Coordinates of C-alpha atoms and ligand atoms in Angstrom, one line a residue:
M17 CA 44.3 2.9 -58.0
R18 CA 41.3 2.9 -60.1
N19 CA 37.8 1.2 -60.4
F20 CA 36.3 2.8 -57.4
D21 CA 32.7 2.1 -56.3
E22 CA 30.2 3.8 -54.2
I23 CA 32.1 2.9 -51.0
T24 CA 35.8 2.7 -51.9
I25 CA 35.9 6.1 -53.5
T26 CA 35.7 7.8 -50.1
N27 CA 39.0 6.4 -48.8
A28 CA 40.6 6.8 -52.2
V29 CA 40.0 10.6 -52.0
I30 CA 41.1 10.8 -48.4
E31 CA 44.3 9.0 -49.2
R32 CA 45.2 11.7 -51.7
L33 CA 45.6 14.1 -48.7
S34 CA 48.8 12.3 -47.6
G35 CA 50.9 15.1 -49.1
A36 CA 49.1 18.0 -47.2
S37 CA 51.7 19.9 -45.1
D38 CA 49.1 21.4 -42.7
A39 CA 47.7 18.7 -40.4
R40 CA 44.6 20.8 -39.6
I41 CA 43.8 21.3 -43.3
A42 CA 44.2 17.5 -43.8
D43 CA 41.8 16.7 -40.9
I44 CA 39.2 19.2 -42.1
S45 CA 39.5 18.0 -45.7
A46 CA 39.1 14.3 -44.7
S47 CA 36.1 15.1 -42.5
L48 CA 34.5 17.2 -45.3
I49 CA 35.0 14.3 -47.8
R50 CA 33.6 11.7 -45.4
H51 CA 30.5 13.7 -44.6
L52 CA 29.9 14.9 -48.1
H53 CA 30.1 11.4 -49.5
A54 CA 27.9 10.1 -46.7
F55 CA 25.4 12.8 -47.6
V56 CA 25.4 11.9 -51.3
R57 CA 25.0 8.2 -50.5
E58 CA 22.1 9.0 -48.2
V59 CA 20.3 11.4 -50.6
R60 CA 21.1 9.5 -53.8
P61 CA 20.6 12.6 -56.0
T62 CA 19.7 12.3 -59.6
I63 CA 22.1 14.0 -62.1
E64 CA 19.5 16.8 -62.5
E65 CA 19.2 17.3 -58.7
W66 CA 23.0 17.5 -58.3
E67 CA 23.1 20.0 -61.1
K68 CA 20.4 22.1 -59.3
G69 CA 22.5 21.9 -56.2
I70 CA 25.6 23.2 -58.1
A71 CA 23.4 26.0 -59.7
F72 CA 22.1 27.0 -56.2
L73 CA 25.7 27.4 -54.8
T74 CA 26.7 29.3 -58.0
D75 CA 23.8 31.7 -57.6
T76 CA 24.6 32.1 -53.9
G77 CA 28.2 33.2 -54.9
R78 CA 26.9 35.5 -57.6
M79 CA 24.6 37.2 -55.2
C80 CA 27.5 38.2 -53.0
S81 CA 28.9 41.8 -53.1
D82 CA 30.5 44.3 -50.8
T83 CA 27.1 44.9 -49.2
R84 CA 25.5 41.4 -49.5
Q85 CA 26.9 38.2 -48.1
E86 CA 24.6 35.4 -49.3
F87 CA 26.9 32.6 -48.0
V88 CA 26.7 34.0 -44.4
L89 CA 22.9 34.1 -44.8
L90 CA 23.0 30.5 -45.9
S91 CA 25.1 29.6 -42.9
D92 CA 22.8 31.6 -40.6
T93 CA 19.5 30.0 -41.9
L94 CA 20.9 26.5 -41.8
G95 CA 21.8 27.0 -38.1
V96 CA 25.6 26.7 -38.8
S97 CA 26.5 30.2 -37.6
M98 CA 24.8 29.5 -34.2
L99 CA 26.5 26.1 -34.1
V100 CA 29.9 27.6 -34.6
D101 CA 29.0 30.3 -32.0
A102 CA 27.9 27.5 -29.5
I103 CA 31.3 25.7 -30.0
N104 CA 33.3 28.9 -29.5
H105 CA 31.4 30.8 -26.8
G106 CA 30.3 28.6 -23.9
A107 CA 28.1 30.2 -21.3
G108 CA 29.6 31.0 -18.0
E109 CA 28.6 32.4 -14.6
G110 CA 28.3 36.2 -14.8
V111 CA 28.9 36.2 -18.5
T112 CA 26.4 37.3 -21.2
E113 CA 25.5 34.8 -23.9
S114 CA 26.5 35.6 -27.5
T115 CA 24.5 35.3 -30.8
V116 CA 25.0 36.0 -34.5
L117 CA 26.7 39.1 -35.8
G118 CA 24.4 39.5 -38.8
P119 CA 25.3 41.4 -42.0
F120 CA 24.4 45.0 -40.9
Y121 CA 27.4 45.8 -38.6
V122 CA 29.5 48.8 -39.9
E123 CA 33.1 49.0 -38.7
S124 CA 34.0 52.1 -36.6
P125 CA 30.5 53.5 -36.1
P126 CA 30.1 57.2 -35.2
E127 CA 31.2 57.9 -31.6
K128 CA 28.5 59.4 -29.4
A129 CA 28.4 61.0 -26.0
P130 CA 26.4 59.4 -23.1
G131 CA 22.7 60.0 -23.5
E132 CA 22.8 61.1 -27.1
D133 CA 20.0 60.3 -29.5
I134 CA 21.3 58.0 -32.3
S135 CA 18.1 57.9 -34.4
A136 CA 19.3 60.7 -36.7
G137 CA 15.8 62.0 -37.2
I138 CA 14.3 58.7 -38.3
E139 CA 10.7 58.7 -37.1
G140 CA 9.7 56.1 -34.6
E141 CA 8.7 55.4 -31.0
P142 CA 11.3 56.9 -28.6
L143 CA 13.4 54.4 -26.7
I144 CA 16.0 54.9 -24.0
V145 CA 18.5 52.2 -23.7
T146 CA 20.5 51.9 -20.4
G147 CA 23.0 49.3 -19.4
S148 CA 26.3 48.4 -17.9
V149 CA 29.3 46.3 -18.6
H150 CA 30.9 44.2 -15.9
A151 CA 33.5 41.4 -15.2
P152 CA 32.1 37.9 -14.4
D153 CA 32.4 38.8 -10.7
G154 CA 30.3 41.9 -11.2
T155 CA 33.1 44.5 -11.1
P156 CA 32.1 47.4 -13.4
I157 CA 34.3 47.8 -16.5
K158 CA 35.2 51.4 -17.2
G159 CA 36.0 52.5 -20.7
A160 CA 34.5 49.5 -22.5
T161 CA 33.6 50.1 -26.1
V162 CA 29.9 49.5 -26.7
D163 CA 28.9 49.4 -30.4
V164 CA 25.1 49.3 -31.0
W165 CA 23.0 49.0 -34.1
H166 CA 19.4 48.1 -34.9
S167 CA 16.5 48.4 -37.3
D168 CA 13.8 51.1 -37.5
G169 CA 10.1 50.7 -36.7
D170 CA 9.6 49.3 -40.2
G171 CA 12.3 46.7 -39.8
Y172 CA 15.0 48.4 -42.0
Y173 CA 18.6 49.1 -41.2
D174 CA 20.1 52.5 -42.3
V175 CA 22.4 50.6 -44.7
Q176 CA 19.4 49.1 -46.5
H177 CA 18.1 52.6 -47.6
L178 CA 21.0 55.0 -47.3
E179 CA 19.6 57.3 -50.0
E180 CA 16.5 57.9 -47.8
T181 CA 18.2 58.1 -44.4
G182 CA 20.9 60.4 -45.8
G183 CA 23.6 58.6 -43.8
L184 CA 24.2 56.2 -40.9
A185 CA 21.5 56.1 -38.2
M186 CA 20.5 53.9 -35.3
R187 CA 24.1 52.9 -34.8
A188 CA 26.8 54.3 -32.7
R189 CA 29.8 53.7 -30.4
F190 CA 29.7 54.5 -26.7
S191 CA 32.3 54.2 -24.0
T192 CA 31.3 53.1 -20.5
D193 CA 31.7 55.6 -17.6
G194 CA 33.5 55.1 -14.3
E195 CA 30.6 52.8 -13.1
G196 CA 30.7 50.7 -16.3
K197 CA 27.4 52.3 -17.4
F198 CA 26.2 53.6 -20.8
R199 CA 22.9 55.1 -22.1
F200 CA 21.4 56.5 -25.3
W201 CA 18.2 57.5 -26.9
T202 CA 16.9 56.0 -30.1
I203 CA 13.7 54.6 -31.6
K204 CA 12.1 51.2 -31.0
P205 CA 13.2 48.5 -33.5
A206 CA 10.7 46.2 -35.2
A207 CA 10.9 42.5 -36.3
Y208 CA 12.1 42.2 -39.9
P209 CA 12.7 39.6 -42.6
I210 CA 16.3 38.9 -43.5
P211 CA 17.1 39.7 -47.1
H212 CA 15.1 37.1 -48.9
D213 CA 15.2 38.2 -52.6
G214 CA 18.0 35.8 -53.4
P215 CA 18.8 32.1 -53.4
V216 CA 18.5 31.8 -49.6
G217 CA 15.0 33.4 -49.7
A218 CA 14.1 30.9 -52.5
M219 CA 15.5 28.0 -50.3
L220 CA 13.4 29.2 -47.3
E221 CA 10.3 29.3 -49.4
K222 CA 10.9 25.7 -50.7
Q223 CA 11.5 24.6 -47.2
G224 CA 8.2 26.1 -46.0
R225 CA 9.9 28.6 -43.7
H226 CA 9.4 32.3 -43.0
P227 CA 12.3 34.7 -43.2
W228 CA 11.6 36.8 -40.0
R229 CA 13.7 37.7 -37.0
P230 CA 12.2 39.0 -33.7
A231 CA 12.9 42.7 -32.9
H232 CA 16.3 43.2 -31.3
V233 CA 19.1 45.7 -30.6
H234 CA 22.7 44.5 -31.5
F235 CA 25.6 45.0 -29.2
M236 CA 29.4 44.4 -29.8
I237 CA 31.3 45.1 -26.6
S238 CA 35.0 45.0 -26.1
A239 CA 37.4 46.0 -23.3
D240 CA 41.1 45.4 -22.6
G241 CA 41.6 42.0 -20.8
Y242 CA 38.2 40.7 -21.8
Q243 CA 36.8 38.6 -24.7
K244 CA 34.8 40.6 -27.3
L245 CA 31.0 40.0 -26.9
V246 CA 28.7 39.9 -29.9
T247 CA 25.1 39.7 -29.0
H248 CA 21.6 41.1 -29.2
V249 CA 18.8 42.0 -26.7
F250 CA 15.5 40.7 -28.0
A251 CA 12.1 42.3 -27.3
E252 CA 10.0 40.2 -24.9
G253 CA 6.6 39.2 -26.4
D254 CA 7.8 39.3 -30.0
Q255 CA 5.9 36.8 -32.1
Y256 CA 9.1 35.5 -33.7
L257 CA 11.1 34.6 -30.6
D258 CA 10.4 30.9 -31.0
S259 CA 10.9 30.8 -34.8
D260 CA 13.9 33.2 -35.4
V261 CA 15.0 32.3 -39.0
V262 CA 18.6 32.2 -37.9
F263 CA 18.1 30.4 -34.5
G264 CA 19.7 33.3 -32.6
V265 CA 17.4 33.7 -29.6
K266 CA 18.4 32.7 -26.1
D267 CA 16.2 33.2 -23.0
S268 CA 18.9 35.2 -21.2
L269 CA 18.9 37.8 -24.0
V270 CA 15.2 38.6 -23.9
R271 CA 14.1 41.7 -22.1
E272 CA 10.9 43.8 -21.9
F273 CA 10.9 47.1 -23.8
V274 CA 9.0 48.8 -21.0
A275 CA 6.3 51.3 -22.1
K276 CA 6.5 54.5 -20.0
P277 CA 4.0 57.3 -19.7
P278 CA 5.1 61.0 -20.2
G279 CA 7.3 62.1 -17.3
P280 CA 10.9 61.8 -16.1
A281 CA 13.1 59.3 -18.0
P282 CA 15.9 57.2 -16.4
D283 CA 18.5 59.8 -17.5
G284 CA 16.5 62.6 -15.7
L285 CA 15.1 64.1 -18.9
L286 CA 11.5 65.2 -18.7
R287 CA 9.6 63.6 -21.6
N288 CA 6.2 65.1 -22.6
S289 CA 5.2 62.0 -24.6
P290 CA 5.3 58.3 -24.0
F291 CA 8.5 56.4 -24.5
F292 CA 10.0 52.9 -24.0
H293 CA 12.9 51.8 -21.7
L294 CA 15.2 48.9 -22.3
H295 CA 17.9 47.9 -19.7
Y296 CA 20.6 45.2 -19.9
D297 CA 23.7 44.5 -17.8
F298 CA 26.4 42.7 -19.9
G299 CA 29.0 40.4 -18.4
L300 CA 32.3 39.8 -20.3
H301 CA 34.6 36.7 -20.2
A302 CA 38.1 37.5 -19.1
S303 CA 40.5 36.8 -21.9
Ligands
BEZ24 C1 20.6 40.6 -38.1 O1 20.2 40.5 -37.0 O2 20.9 41.8 -38.4 C2 20.7 39.5 -39.1 C3 21.3 38.3 -38.6 C4 21.4 37.2 -39.5 C5 21.0 37.3 -40.8 C6 20.4 38.5 -41.2 C7 20.3 39.6 -40.4
FE25 FE1 19.6 42.5 -36.7

């Protein structure tokens, strides 16, 4: 077969997949070819534009390292990560909605006891986080693993400036108690721009978009017999809730970080300065 034109080339490429031994790979490849060709036919790029596109993807790959995943940022900012999330994590009665993982999770964070302060001396406004983990019918889940991580009051994660923080901070692993509850002290996180000094940042600028995410605390919760939940709780009133650069906000995940005067805290501690309180009850899907 030869002499393909703008239209016939699509089926010609798809026909070459007839030798693929994995049916799923063949289906995905055929769909990719169909959509990619349709995109090119719609956009009708000049040769220079196509070369720029290749250079953009090349730069995106070159930006990736052990600590920077530019392709994930590309997927996040094009809304693909949340689309994959929506396909794989349907909402359900009594179950907390999920959202993007983001690039700042650290495997096996430091294990902490209930009520410990995880801010590791980073200055900020004190925040107590309380919550619980339950089954869809409300039954408390004892011994669930609750990983938490968040930015500081300037919008930076510990891993973005480890030389200054001197180690991991504002991240920890807790285990729920007999009533499915957990609690910890930390500092109030702030809104922050995603890393935007690379090709994805340049893309956002060309698209006339800002790189900001609303303030949030990340949670990854797992328990035997339940599906792992990856989510955040967002700060009510944040100016970026309706324009999160990665499209991760859901109404059900927004809560007030309640300002409290000096006095007794929810864990019984007597505070002599103001603090904030965030509470969330998480529901897990049975697996
Ligand atoms: C985050 O929330 O940590 C995050 C999510 C997606 C892209 C960048 C950061
Ligand atoms: Fe985050």
